[in-house]
Amino acid sequence: MQLAMIGAGYVGLTTGVCLATLGHDVQIYDSNPDRLGQLMAAKVPIYEPGLEDELRRQISAGRLSFSPLMRRAVANARAVFLAVGTPAAADGSVDLAQIEQAAREVAPHLQNGATIVIKSTVGAGTSRRVREIVAEARGALDISVASNPEFLREGSALQDFMEPDRIVLGYDDPRAGEVLAEIYAPLAEAAPIVHTSTTNAELSKHAANAFLALKIGFVNEVADLCERVGGDIGAVARSIGLDRRIGPDFLKAGPGFGGSCFPKDTRAFAAAGRRHGAPLDLVESVIRRNDHRQATLARRIVTAAGLQEGDDVAILGAAFKADTDDVRESPALRIAGYLIGMGVRLKMHDPKAARNGQRLLPQAGWVDTPYEAAIGAKALVILTEWPQYRQIDLQHLAAAMDGCHLFDYRNLLDRRAVEAAGLVHHRIGTAPRSLHAPITVGLAGRARAG
Ligand code: UDX
Ligand code: UDX
């Protein structure tokens, strides 16, 4: 099927490439000429594993192209996806300016009977509103507007597209349903397809992300309790996660959730609840607790390591999670920002997100290896779960450091290995050793711990 994608951001680009993989003819347009220029040269401006290779394959196969002319991209398309930005408005609700503008722009150029598919995350009722905008722009009601939310995780977006848990197709007229079903027919065996209204599809996206955020917020609160009573969140999370009604995923305690979706989507969902007189108290609470979490952890680091103004601290990780260079609403950068605010000097490392991190936090020193970051550091803090940090040479780190506190805030490292290197291991959701077991650190460790 001939398809067009408006917006070549993270979501539009990944979705456009994957739709070509399914066998469709996809033309992608973006209003940003620099971005489009790069893509036309087959260069992917974001880091997403496998995306650039797949993009090149689809271009070579003749199924994927980039068009600097929006009109040309949409003219023959049976469906036009909108994946433009949907930032937060001041009250947390979804700012629909880009969606509305894109709808107005494409409307006059669509062929009769085409379907606009909203891919960007939007609040309940948006598809219906876009339908009115398009009808007004065309002076006719011949265009369907559908909602097809994405559930792509950065770092595994291609796999999430090809092997989804479900595909949600929201439409209010049967013609749009047929078009969407045809587009996703190659995945019909692989995943359940939910056919529903546009409003339900829009609500499903916000509700899914809010629920996952609740799971993370919950496990972080239980982790705090574990620390007080001599528990271990790893064991507790595993025990509850094996209950099939709860499920094992999204129960990793850490520095709080970040990224371009969870913080924004939970706020938007909560704002919708307030606006429509159906308050989402659980969601409001998880947002508040998550927002405070980074300041709390920064204070914990300063206190536990006895940091003084001017002390050096190493931070490993800037991305909001591993396998991405994305630092939007990254808990790592927020903790780093609080530490700088408290007078600590930072050296930061991230294998992929250093450049983006440096833009937001130029006050920190940015280095190329974890070991450089550790030189002279009174404390070292791991904030992103990059696999290479699991393999880190702890003896090398300890030798470079000037202090002995390792804050493993993604729970990556083995306690015995950390202690064998003479470092004090601070984890999330595990009580300090004195509470639940005799201390058995080696001599070096005891000496360093003072
Ligand atoms: C966006 C939304 O912000 C998110 O909520 C949703 O779930 C998916 O789409 P993302 O792809 O990360 O996420 O957005 P962004 O990186 O802002 O990309 C949007 C692209 O659309 C940009 O490249 C921008 O240049 C382009 N755009 C924007 C247009 O082509 N036309 C416009 O009118 C506006
Ligand atoms: C999320 C959703 O998973 C995806 O379905 C949606 O469409 C877009 O938003 P993404 O933002 O890429 O994807 O990241 P995700 O893997 O969901 O992680 C979000 C945040 O939660 C990260 O900061 C991550 O570190 C944190 N997290 C996740 C935890 O702290 N613990 C967990 O167990 C899982």
mmCIF file with all atom_site columns, C-alpha atoms in Angstrom, residues 148-327:
data_model
loop_
_atom_site.group_PDB
_atom_site.id
_atom_site.type_symbol
_atom_site.label_atom_id
_atom_site.label_alt_id
_atom_site.label_comp_id
_atom_site.label_asym_id
_atom_site.label_entity_id
_atom_site.label_seq_id
_atom_site.pdbx_PDB_ins_code
_atom_site.Cartn_x
_atom_site.Cartn_y
_atom_site.Cartn_z
_atom_site.occupancy
_atom_site.B_iso_or_equiv
_atom_site.pdbx_formal_charge
_atom_site.auth_seq_id
_atom_site.auth_comp_id
_atom_site.auth_asym_id
_atom_site.auth_atom_id
_atom_site.pdbx_PDB_model_num
ATOM 1   C CA . ASN A 1 148 ? -2.924  3.799   15.947 1.00 0.00 ? 148 ASN A CA 1
ATOM 2   C CA . PRO A 1 149 ? -0.810  4.380   19.048 1.00 0.00 ? 149 PRO A CA 1
ATOM 3   C CA . GLU A 1 150 ? 2.777   3.191   19.200 1.00 0.00 ? 150 GLU A CA 1
ATOM 4   C CA . PHE A 1 151 ? 4.223   1.070   21.984 1.00 0.00 ? 151 PHE A CA 1
ATOM 5   C CA . LEU A 1 152 ? 7.868   1.235   20.907 1.00 0.00 ? 152 LEU A CA 1
ATOM 6   C CA . ARG A 1 153 ? 10.611  1.222   23.489 1.00 0.00 ? 153 ARG A CA 1
ATOM 7   C CA . GLU A 1 154 ? 13.750  3.087   22.573 1.00 0.00 ? 154 GLU A CA 1
ATOM 8   C CA . GLY A 1 155 ? 16.546  0.580   22.138 1.00 0.00 ? 155 GLY A CA 1
ATOM 9   C CA . SER A 1 156 ? 14.255  -2.232  20.990 1.00 0.00 ? 156 SER A CA 1
ATOM 10  C CA . ALA A 1 157 ? 11.910  -0.301  18.723 1.00 0.00 ? 157 ALA A CA 1
ATOM 11  C CA . LEU A 1 158 ? 12.307  -2.485  15.618 1.00 0.00 ? 158 LEU A CA 1
ATOM 12  C CA . GLN A 1 159 ? 11.606  -5.643  17.556 1.00 0.00 ? 159 GLN A CA 1
ATOM 13  C CA . ASP A 1 160 ? 8.693   -4.012  19.378 1.00 0.00 ? 160 ASP A CA 1
ATOM 14  C CA . PHE A 1 161 ? 7.198   -3.095  16.000 1.00 0.00 ? 161 PHE A CA 1
ATOM 15  C CA . MET A 1 162 ? 7.682   -6.531  14.425 1.00 0.00 ? 162 MET A CA 1
ATOM 16  C CA . GLU A 1 163 ? 6.782   -8.598  17.494 1.00 0.00 ? 163 GLU A CA 1
ATOM 17  C CA . PRO A 1 164 ? 4.287   -6.452  19.359 1.00 0.00 ? 164 PRO A CA 1
ATOM 18  C CA . ASP A 1 165 ? 2.231   -7.603  22.337 1.00 0.00 ? 165 ASP A CA 1
ATOM 19  C CA . ARG A 1 166 ? -0.768  -6.151  20.497 1.00 0.00 ? 166 ARG A CA 1
ATOM 20  C CA . ILE A 1 167 ? -1.695  -3.722  17.767 1.00 0.00 ? 167 ILE A CA 1
ATOM 21  C CA . VAL A 1 168 ? -4.378  -1.176  18.591 1.00 0.00 ? 168 VAL A CA 1
ATOM 22  C CA . LEU A 1 169 ? -6.482  0.074   15.689 1.00 0.00 ? 169 LEU A CA 1
ATOM 23  C CA . GLY A 1 170 ? -8.866  2.892   16.602 1.00 0.00 ? 170 GLY A CA 1
ATOM 24  C CA . TYR A 1 171 ? -11.408 4.097   14.055 1.00 0.00 ? 171 TYR A CA 1
ATOM 25  C CA . ASP A 1 172 ? -14.933 5.420   13.944 1.00 0.00 ? 172 ASP A CA 1
ATOM 26  C CA . ASP A 1 173 ? -15.860 4.353   10.419 1.00 0.00 ? 173 ASP A CA 1
ATOM 27  C CA . PRO A 1 174 ? -15.429 0.918   8.853  1.00 0.00 ? 174 PRO A CA 1
ATOM 28  C CA . ARG A 1 175 ? -13.459 2.157   5.842  1.00 0.00 ? 175 ARG A CA 1
ATOM 29  C CA . ALA A 1 176 ? -10.572 3.287   8.069  1.00 0.00 ? 176 ALA A CA 1
ATOM 30  C CA . GLY A 1 177 ? -10.735 -0.064  9.859  1.00 0.00 ? 177 GLY A CA 1
ATOM 31  C CA . GLU A 1 178 ? -10.275 -1.912  6.567  1.00 0.00 ? 178 GLU A CA 1
ATOM 32  C CA . VAL A 1 179 ? -7.284  0.221   5.576  1.00 0.00 ? 179 VAL A CA 1
ATOM 33  C CA . LEU A 1 180 ? -5.602  -0.252  8.949  1.00 0.00 ? 180 LEU A CA 1
ATOM 34  C CA . ALA A 1 181 ? -6.276  -4.002  8.932  1.00 0.00 ? 181 ALA A CA 1
ATOM 35  C CA . GLU A 1 182 ? -4.687  -4.254  5.491  1.00 0.00 ? 182 GLU A CA 1
ATOM 36  C CA . ILE A 1 183 ? -1.623  -2.298  6.581  1.00 0.00 ? 183 ILE A CA 1
ATOM 37  C CA . TYR A 1 184 ? -1.027  -4.586  9.552  1.00 0.00 ? 184 TYR A CA 1
ATOM 38  C CA . ALA A 1 185 ? -2.127  -7.832  7.846  1.00 0.00 ? 185 ALA A CA 1
ATOM 39  C CA . PRO A 1 186 ? 1.495   -9.124  7.712  1.00 0.00 ? 186 PRO A CA 1
ATOM 40  C CA . LEU A 1 187 ? 1.579   -8.980  11.535 1.00 0.00 ? 187 LEU A CA 1
ATOM 41  C CA . ALA A 1 188 ? -1.885  -10.455 12.100 1.00 0.00 ? 188 ALA A CA 1
ATOM 42  C CA . GLU A 1 189 ? -0.460  -13.880 12.940 1.00 0.00 ? 189 GLU A CA 1
ATOM 43  C CA . ALA A 1 190 ? 2.173   -12.430 15.228 1.00 0.00 ? 190 ALA A CA 1
ATOM 44  C CA . ALA A 1 191 ? -0.010  -10.363 17.529 1.00 0.00 ? 191 ALA A CA 1
ATOM 45  C CA . PRO A 1 192 ? -3.563  -9.829  18.699 1.00 0.00 ? 192 PRO A CA 1
ATOM 46  C CA . ILE A 1 193 ? -5.165  -6.894  16.941 1.00 0.00 ? 193 ILE A CA 1
ATOM 47  C CA . VAL A 1 194 ? -7.572  -4.781  18.962 1.00 0.00 ? 194 VAL A CA 1
ATOM 48  C CA . HIS A 1 195 ? -10.234 -3.091  16.849 1.00 0.00 ? 195 HIS A CA 1
ATOM 49  C CA . THR A 1 196 ? -11.837 -0.272  18.771 1.00 0.00 ? 196 THR A CA 1
ATOM 50  C CA . SER A 1 197 ? -12.947 3.367   18.637 1.00 0.00 ? 197 SER A CA 1
ATOM 51  C CA . THR A 1 198 ? -10.498 6.243   18.209 1.00 0.00 ? 198 THR A CA 1
ATOM 52  C CA . THR A 1 199 ? -11.227 7.428   21.754 1.00 0.00 ? 199 THR A CA 1
ATOM 53  C CA . ASN A 1 200 ? -10.511 3.995   23.230 1.00 0.00 ? 200 ASN A CA 1
ATOM 54  C CA . ALA A 1 201 ? -7.274  3.736   21.262 1.00 0.00 ? 201 ALA A CA 1
ATOM 55  C CA . GLU A 1 202 ? -6.149  7.149   22.498 1.00 0.00 ? 202 GLU A CA 1
ATOM 56  C CA . LEU A 1 203 ? -7.035  6.240   26.091 1.00 0.00 ? 203 LEU A CA 1
ATOM 57  C CA . SER A 1 204 ? -5.261  2.879   25.776 1.00 0.00 ? 204 SER A CA 1
ATOM 58  C CA . LYS A 1 205 ? -1.943  4.522   25.024 1.00 0.00 ? 205 LYS A CA 1
ATOM 59  C CA . HIS A 1 206 ? -2.029  6.880   27.994 1.00 0.00 ? 206 HIS A CA 1
ATOM 60  C CA . ALA A 1 207 ? -3.443  4.191   30.278 1.00 0.00 ? 207 ALA A CA 1
ATOM 61  C CA . ALA A 1 208 ? -0.746  1.676   29.279 1.00 0.00 ? 208 ALA A CA 1
ATOM 62  C CA . ASN A 1 209 ? 2.098   4.075   29.949 1.00 0.00 ? 209 ASN A CA 1
ATOM 63  C CA . ALA A 1 210 ? 0.516   5.308   33.184 1.00 0.00 ? 210 ALA A CA 1
ATOM 64  C CA . PHE A 1 211 ? 0.114   1.727   34.391 1.00 0.00 ? 211 PHE A CA 1
ATOM 65  C CA . LEU A 1 212 ? 3.748   0.870   33.623 1.00 0.00 ? 212 LEU A CA 1
ATOM 66  C CA . ALA A 1 213 ? 4.814   4.042   35.414 1.00 0.00 ? 213 ALA A CA 1
ATOM 67  C CA . LEU A 1 214 ? 2.710   2.942   38.410 1.00 0.00 ? 214 LEU A CA 1
ATOM 68  C CA . LYS A 1 215 ? 4.555   -0.382  38.473 1.00 0.00 ? 215 LYS A CA 1
ATOM 69  C CA . ILE A 1 216 ? 7.923   1.385   38.526 1.00 0.00 ? 216 ILE A CA 1
ATOM 70  C CA . GLY A 1 217 ? 6.757   3.935   41.108 1.00 0.00 ? 217 GLY A CA 1
ATOM 71  C CA . PHE A 1 218 ? 5.417   1.126   43.276 1.00 0.00 ? 218 PHE A CA 1
ATOM 72  C CA . VAL A 1 219 ? 8.590   -0.934  43.154 1.00 0.00 ? 219 VAL A CA 1
ATOM 73  C CA . ASN A 1 220 ? 10.682  2.148   43.973 1.00 0.00 ? 220 ASN A CA 1
ATOM 74  C CA . GLU A 1 221 ? 8.552   2.822   47.057 1.00 0.00 ? 221 GLU A CA 1
ATOM 75  C CA . VAL A 1 222 ? 8.842   -0.803  48.176 1.00 0.00 ? 222 VAL A CA 1
ATOM 76  C CA . ALA A 1 223 ? 12.609  -0.551  47.557 1.00 0.00 ? 223 ALA A CA 1
ATOM 77  C CA . ASP A 1 224 ? 12.793  2.356   49.998 1.00 0.00 ? 224 ASP A CA 1
ATOM 78  C CA . LEU A 1 225 ? 10.963  0.283   52.592 1.00 0.00 ? 225 LEU A CA 1
ATOM 79  C CA . CYS A 1 226 ? 13.311  -2.666  51.941 1.00 0.00 ? 226 CYS A CA 1
ATOM 80  C CA . GLU A 1 227 ? 16.252  -0.441  52.779 1.00 0.00 ? 227 GLU A CA 1
ATOM 81  C CA . ARG A 1 228 ? 14.707  0.448   56.131 1.00 0.00 ? 228 ARG A CA 1
ATOM 82  C CA . VAL A 1 229 ? 13.743  -3.037  57.249 1.00 0.00 ? 229 VAL A CA 1
ATOM 83  C CA . GLY A 1 230 ? 16.628  -5.160  55.999 1.00 0.00 ? 230 GLY A CA 1
ATOM 84  C CA . GLY A 1 231 ? 14.962  -6.441  52.830 1.00 0.00 ? 231 GLY A CA 1
ATOM 85  C CA . ASP A 1 232 ? 16.192  -6.809  49.271 1.00 0.00 ? 232 ASP A CA 1
ATOM 86  C CA . ILE A 1 233 ? 14.023  -5.436  46.469 1.00 0.00 ? 233 ILE A CA 1
ATOM 87  C CA . GLY A 1 234 ? 15.500  -7.906  43.969 1.00 0.00 ? 234 GLY A CA 1
ATOM 88  C CA . ALA A 1 235 ? 14.087  -10.847 45.904 1.00 0.00 ? 235 ALA A CA 1
ATOM 89  C CA . VAL A 1 236 ? 10.789  -9.105  46.629 1.00 0.00 ? 236 VAL A CA 1
ATOM 90  C CA . ALA A 1 237 ? 10.274  -8.054  42.993 1.00 0.00 ? 237 ALA A CA 1
ATOM 91  C CA . ARG A 1 238 ? 11.034  -11.561 41.783 1.00 0.00 ? 238 ARG A CA 1
ATOM 92  C CA . SER A 1 239 ? 8.631   -13.053 44.297 1.00 0.00 ? 239 SER A CA 1
ATOM 93  C CA . ILE A 1 240 ? 5.745   -10.807 43.349 1.00 0.00 ? 240 ILE A CA 1
ATOM 94  C CA . GLY A 1 241 ? 6.563   -10.827 39.627 1.00 0.00 ? 241 GLY A CA 1
ATOM 95  C CA . LEU A 1 242 ? 6.193   -14.601 39.387 1.00 0.00 ? 242 LEU A CA 1
ATOM 96  C CA . ASP A 1 243 ? 2.525   -14.130 40.171 1.00 0.00 ? 243 ASP A CA 1
ATOM 97  C CA . ARG A 1 244 ? 1.125   -14.120 36.642 1.00 0.00 ? 244 ARG A CA 1
ATOM 98  C CA . ARG A 1 245 ? -1.439  -11.522 37.625 1.00 0.00 ? 245 ARG A CA 1
ATOM 99  C CA . ILE A 1 246 ? 1.421   -9.115  38.391 1.00 0.00 ? 246 ILE A CA 1
ATOM 100 C CA . GLY A 1 247 ? 4.068   -10.181 35.857 1.00 0.00 ? 247 GLY A CA 1
ATOM 101 C CA . PRO A 1 248 ? 7.858   -9.824  36.114 1.00 0.00 ? 248 PRO A CA 1
ATOM 102 C CA . ASP A 1 249 ? 8.420   -6.831  33.806 1.00 0.00 ? 249 ASP A CA 1
ATOM 103 C CA . PHE A 1 250 ? 8.822   -3.207  34.842 1.00 0.00 ? 250 PHE A CA 1
ATOM 104 C CA . LEU A 1 251 ? 9.619   -4.117  38.419 1.00 0.00 ? 251 LEU A CA 1
ATOM 105 C CA . LYS A 1 252 ? 13.211  -2.901  38.413 1.00 0.00 ? 252 LYS A CA 1
ATOM 106 C CA . ALA A 1 253 ? 13.880  -0.380  41.142 1.00 0.00 ? 253 ALA A CA 1
ATOM 107 C CA . GLY A 1 254 ? 16.139  2.498   40.172 1.00 0.00 ? 254 GLY A CA 1
ATOM 108 C CA . PRO A 1 255 ? 16.504  6.263   40.047 1.00 0.00 ? 255 PRO A CA 1
ATOM 109 C CA . GLY A 1 256 ? 12.944  6.782   38.752 1.00 0.00 ? 256 GLY A CA 1
ATOM 110 C CA . PHE A 1 257 ? 11.443  6.724   35.279 1.00 0.00 ? 257 PHE A CA 1
ATOM 111 C CA . GLY A 1 258 ? 12.398  9.217   32.595 1.00 0.00 ? 258 GLY A CA 1
ATOM 112 C CA . GLY A 1 259 ? 12.449  9.492   28.827 1.00 0.00 ? 259 GLY A CA 1
ATOM 113 C CA . SER A 1 260 ? 10.303  11.236  26.292 1.00 0.00 ? 260 SER A CA 1
ATOM 114 C CA . CYS A 1 261 ? 7.142   9.283   27.127 1.00 0.00 ? 261 CYS A CA 1
ATOM 115 C CA . PHE A 1 262 ? 6.444   8.226   30.707 1.00 0.00 ? 262 PHE A CA 1
ATOM 116 C CA . PRO A 1 263 ? 6.860   11.643  32.378 1.00 0.00 ? 263 PRO A CA 1
ATOM 117 C CA . LYS A 1 264 ? 4.975   13.448  29.626 1.00 0.00 ? 264 LYS A CA 1
ATOM 118 C CA . ASP A 1 265 ? 2.246   10.857  29.181 1.00 0.00 ? 265 ASP A CA 1
ATOM 119 C CA . THR A 1 266 ? 1.512   10.460  32.886 1.00 0.00 ? 266 THR A CA 1
ATOM 120 C CA . ARG A 1 267 ? 1.203   14.239  33.238 1.00 0.00 ? 267 ARG A CA 1
ATOM 121 C CA . ALA A 1 268 ? -1.082  14.431  30.216 1.00 0.00 ? 268 ALA A CA 1
ATOM 122 C CA . PHE A 1 269 ? -3.261  11.595  31.515 1.00 0.00 ? 269 PHE A CA 1
ATOM 123 C CA . ALA A 1 270 ? -3.510  13.220  34.935 1.00 0.00 ? 270 ALA A CA 1
ATOM 124 C CA . ALA A 1 271 ? -4.361  16.564  33.320 1.00 0.00 ? 271 ALA A CA 1
ATOM 125 C CA . ALA A 1 272 ? -7.159  14.879  31.338 1.00 0.00 ? 272 ALA A CA 1
ATOM 126 C CA . GLY A 1 273 ? -8.530  13.377  34.556 1.00 0.00 ? 273 GLY A CA 1
ATOM 127 C CA . ARG A 1 274 ? -8.565  16.795  36.207 1.00 0.00 ? 274 ARG A CA 1
ATOM 128 C CA . ARG A 1 275 ? -10.103 18.513  33.224 1.00 0.00 ? 275 ARG A CA 1
ATOM 129 C CA . HIS A 1 276 ? -12.913 15.998  32.923 1.00 0.00 ? 276 HIS A CA 1
ATOM 130 C CA . GLY A 1 277 ? -13.663 15.747  36.637 1.00 0.00 ? 277 GLY A CA 1
ATOM 131 C CA . ALA A 1 278 ? -12.382 12.168  36.989 1.00 0.00 ? 278 ALA A CA 1
ATOM 132 C CA . PRO A 1 279 ? -9.209  12.639  39.033 1.00 0.00 ? 279 PRO A CA 1
ATOM 133 C CA . LEU A 1 280 ? -6.491  10.018  38.554 1.00 0.00 ? 280 LEU A CA 1
ATOM 134 C CA . ASP A 1 281 ? -5.111  10.123  42.090 1.00 0.00 ? 281 ASP A CA 1
ATOM 135 C CA . LEU A 1 282 ? -2.799  7.128   41.690 1.00 0.00 ? 282 LEU A CA 1
ATOM 136 C CA . VAL A 1 283 ? -1.220  8.668   38.622 1.00 0.00 ? 283 VAL A CA 1
ATOM 137 C CA . GLU A 1 284 ? -0.896  12.093  40.300 1.00 0.00 ? 284 GLU A CA 1
ATOM 138 C CA . SER A 1 285 ? 0.849   10.434  43.216 1.00 0.00 ? 285 SER A CA 1
ATOM 139 C CA . VAL A 1 286 ? 3.330   8.456   41.120 1.00 0.00 ? 286 VAL A CA 1
ATOM 140 C CA . ILE A 1 287 ? 4.256   11.608  39.183 1.00 0.00 ? 287 ILE A CA 1
ATOM 141 C CA . ARG A 1 288 ? 4.898   13.533  42.396 1.00 0.00 ? 288 ARG A CA 1
ATOM 142 C CA . ARG A 1 289 ? 6.960   10.747  43.959 1.00 0.00 ? 289 ARG A CA 1
ATOM 143 C CA . ASN A 1 290 ? 8.972   10.223  40.778 1.00 0.00 ? 290 ASN A CA 1
ATOM 144 C CA . ASP A 1 291 ? 9.689   13.951  40.517 1.00 0.00 ? 291 ASP A CA 1
ATOM 145 C CA . HIS A 1 292 ? 11.044  13.974  44.089 1.00 0.00 ? 292 HIS A CA 1
ATOM 146 C CA . ARG A 1 293 ? 13.038  10.793  43.754 1.00 0.00 ? 293 ARG A CA 1
ATOM 147 C CA . GLN A 1 294 ? 16.115  12.267  42.090 1.00 0.00 ? 294 GLN A CA 1
ATOM 148 C CA . ALA A 1 295 ? 16.507  15.054  44.660 1.00 0.00 ? 295 ALA A CA 1
ATOM 149 C CA . THR A 1 296 ? 16.162  12.476  47.434 1.00 0.00 ? 296 THR A CA 1
ATOM 150 C CA . LEU A 1 297 ? 18.791  10.203  45.891 1.00 0.00 ? 297 LEU A CA 1
ATOM 151 C CA . ALA A 1 298 ? 21.185  13.123  45.349 1.00 0.00 ? 298 ALA A CA 1
ATOM 152 C CA . ARG A 1 299 ? 20.885  14.027  49.041 1.00 0.00 ? 299 ARG A CA 1
ATOM 153 C CA . ARG A 1 300 ? 21.401  10.383  49.975 1.00 0.00 ? 300 ARG A CA 1
ATOM 154 C CA . ILE A 1 301 ? 24.653  10.271  47.976 1.00 0.00 ? 301 ILE A CA 1
ATOM 155 C CA . VAL A 1 302 ? 26.001  13.422  49.597 1.00 0.00 ? 302 VAL A CA 1
ATOM 156 C CA . THR A 1 303 ? 25.147  12.232  53.100 1.00 0.00 ? 303 THR A CA 1
ATOM 157 C CA . ALA A 1 304 ? 26.244  8.614   52.775 1.00 0.00 ? 304 ALA A CA 1
ATOM 158 C CA . ALA A 1 305 ? 29.573  9.504   51.172 1.00 0.00 ? 305 ALA A CA 1
ATOM 159 C CA . GLY A 1 306 ? 30.090  12.510  53.473 1.00 0.00 ? 306 GLY A CA 1
ATOM 160 C CA . LEU A 1 307 ? 30.737  14.761  50.492 1.00 0.00 ? 307 LEU A CA 1
ATOM 161 C CA . GLN A 1 308 ? 32.064  18.280  50.947 1.00 0.00 ? 308 GLN A CA 1
ATOM 162 C CA . GLU A 1 309 ? 31.819  21.220  48.609 1.00 0.00 ? 309 GLU A CA 1
ATOM 163 C CA . GLY A 1 310 ? 34.363  20.891  45.798 1.00 0.00 ? 310 GLY A CA 1
ATOM 164 C CA . ASP A 1 311 ? 34.645  17.085  46.094 1.00 0.00 ? 311 ASP A CA 1
ATOM 165 C CA . ASP A 1 312 ? 34.899  15.135  42.850 1.00 0.00 ? 312 ASP A CA 1
ATOM 166 C CA . VAL A 1 313 ? 32.218  12.611  41.982 1.00 0.00 ? 313 VAL A CA 1
ATOM 167 C CA . ALA A 1 314 ? 32.090  10.268  38.994 1.00 0.00 ? 314 ALA A CA 1
ATOM 168 C CA . ILE A 1 315 ? 28.797  9.577   37.278 1.00 0.00 ? 315 ILE A CA 1
ATOM 169 C CA . LEU A 1 316 ? 28.403  6.662   34.892 1.00 0.00 ? 316 LEU A CA 1
ATOM 170 C CA . GLY A 1 317 ? 25.386  7.070   32.644 1.00 0.00 ? 317 GLY A CA 1
ATOM 171 C CA . ALA A 1 318 ? 23.490  10.047  31.284 1.00 0.00 ? 318 ALA A CA 1
ATOM 172 C CA . ALA A 1 319 ? 20.860  8.399   29.065 1.00 0.00 ? 319 ALA A CA 1
ATOM 173 C CA . PHE A 1 320 ? 17.429  7.845   30.623 1.00 0.00 ? 320 PHE A CA 1
ATOM 174 C CA . LYS A 1 321 ? 18.010  4.118   30.126 1.00 0.00 ? 321 LYS A CA 1
ATOM 175 C CA . ALA A 1 322 ? 20.490  1.872   28.313 1.00 0.00 ? 322 ALA A CA 1
ATOM 176 C CA . ASP A 1 323 ? 20.723  1.414   24.533 1.00 0.00 ? 323 ASP A CA 1
ATOM 177 C CA . THR A 1 324 ? 19.732  4.947   23.670 1.00 0.00 ? 324 THR A CA 1
ATOM 178 C CA . ASP A 1 325 ? 21.432  8.328   23.320 1.00 0.00 ? 325 ASP A CA 1
ATOM 179 C CA . ASP A 1 326 ? 18.251  10.016  24.552 1.00 0.00 ? 326 ASP A CA 1
ATOM 180 C CA . VAL A 1 327 ? 18.602  12.199  27.642 1.00 0.00 ? 327 VAL A CA 1
#
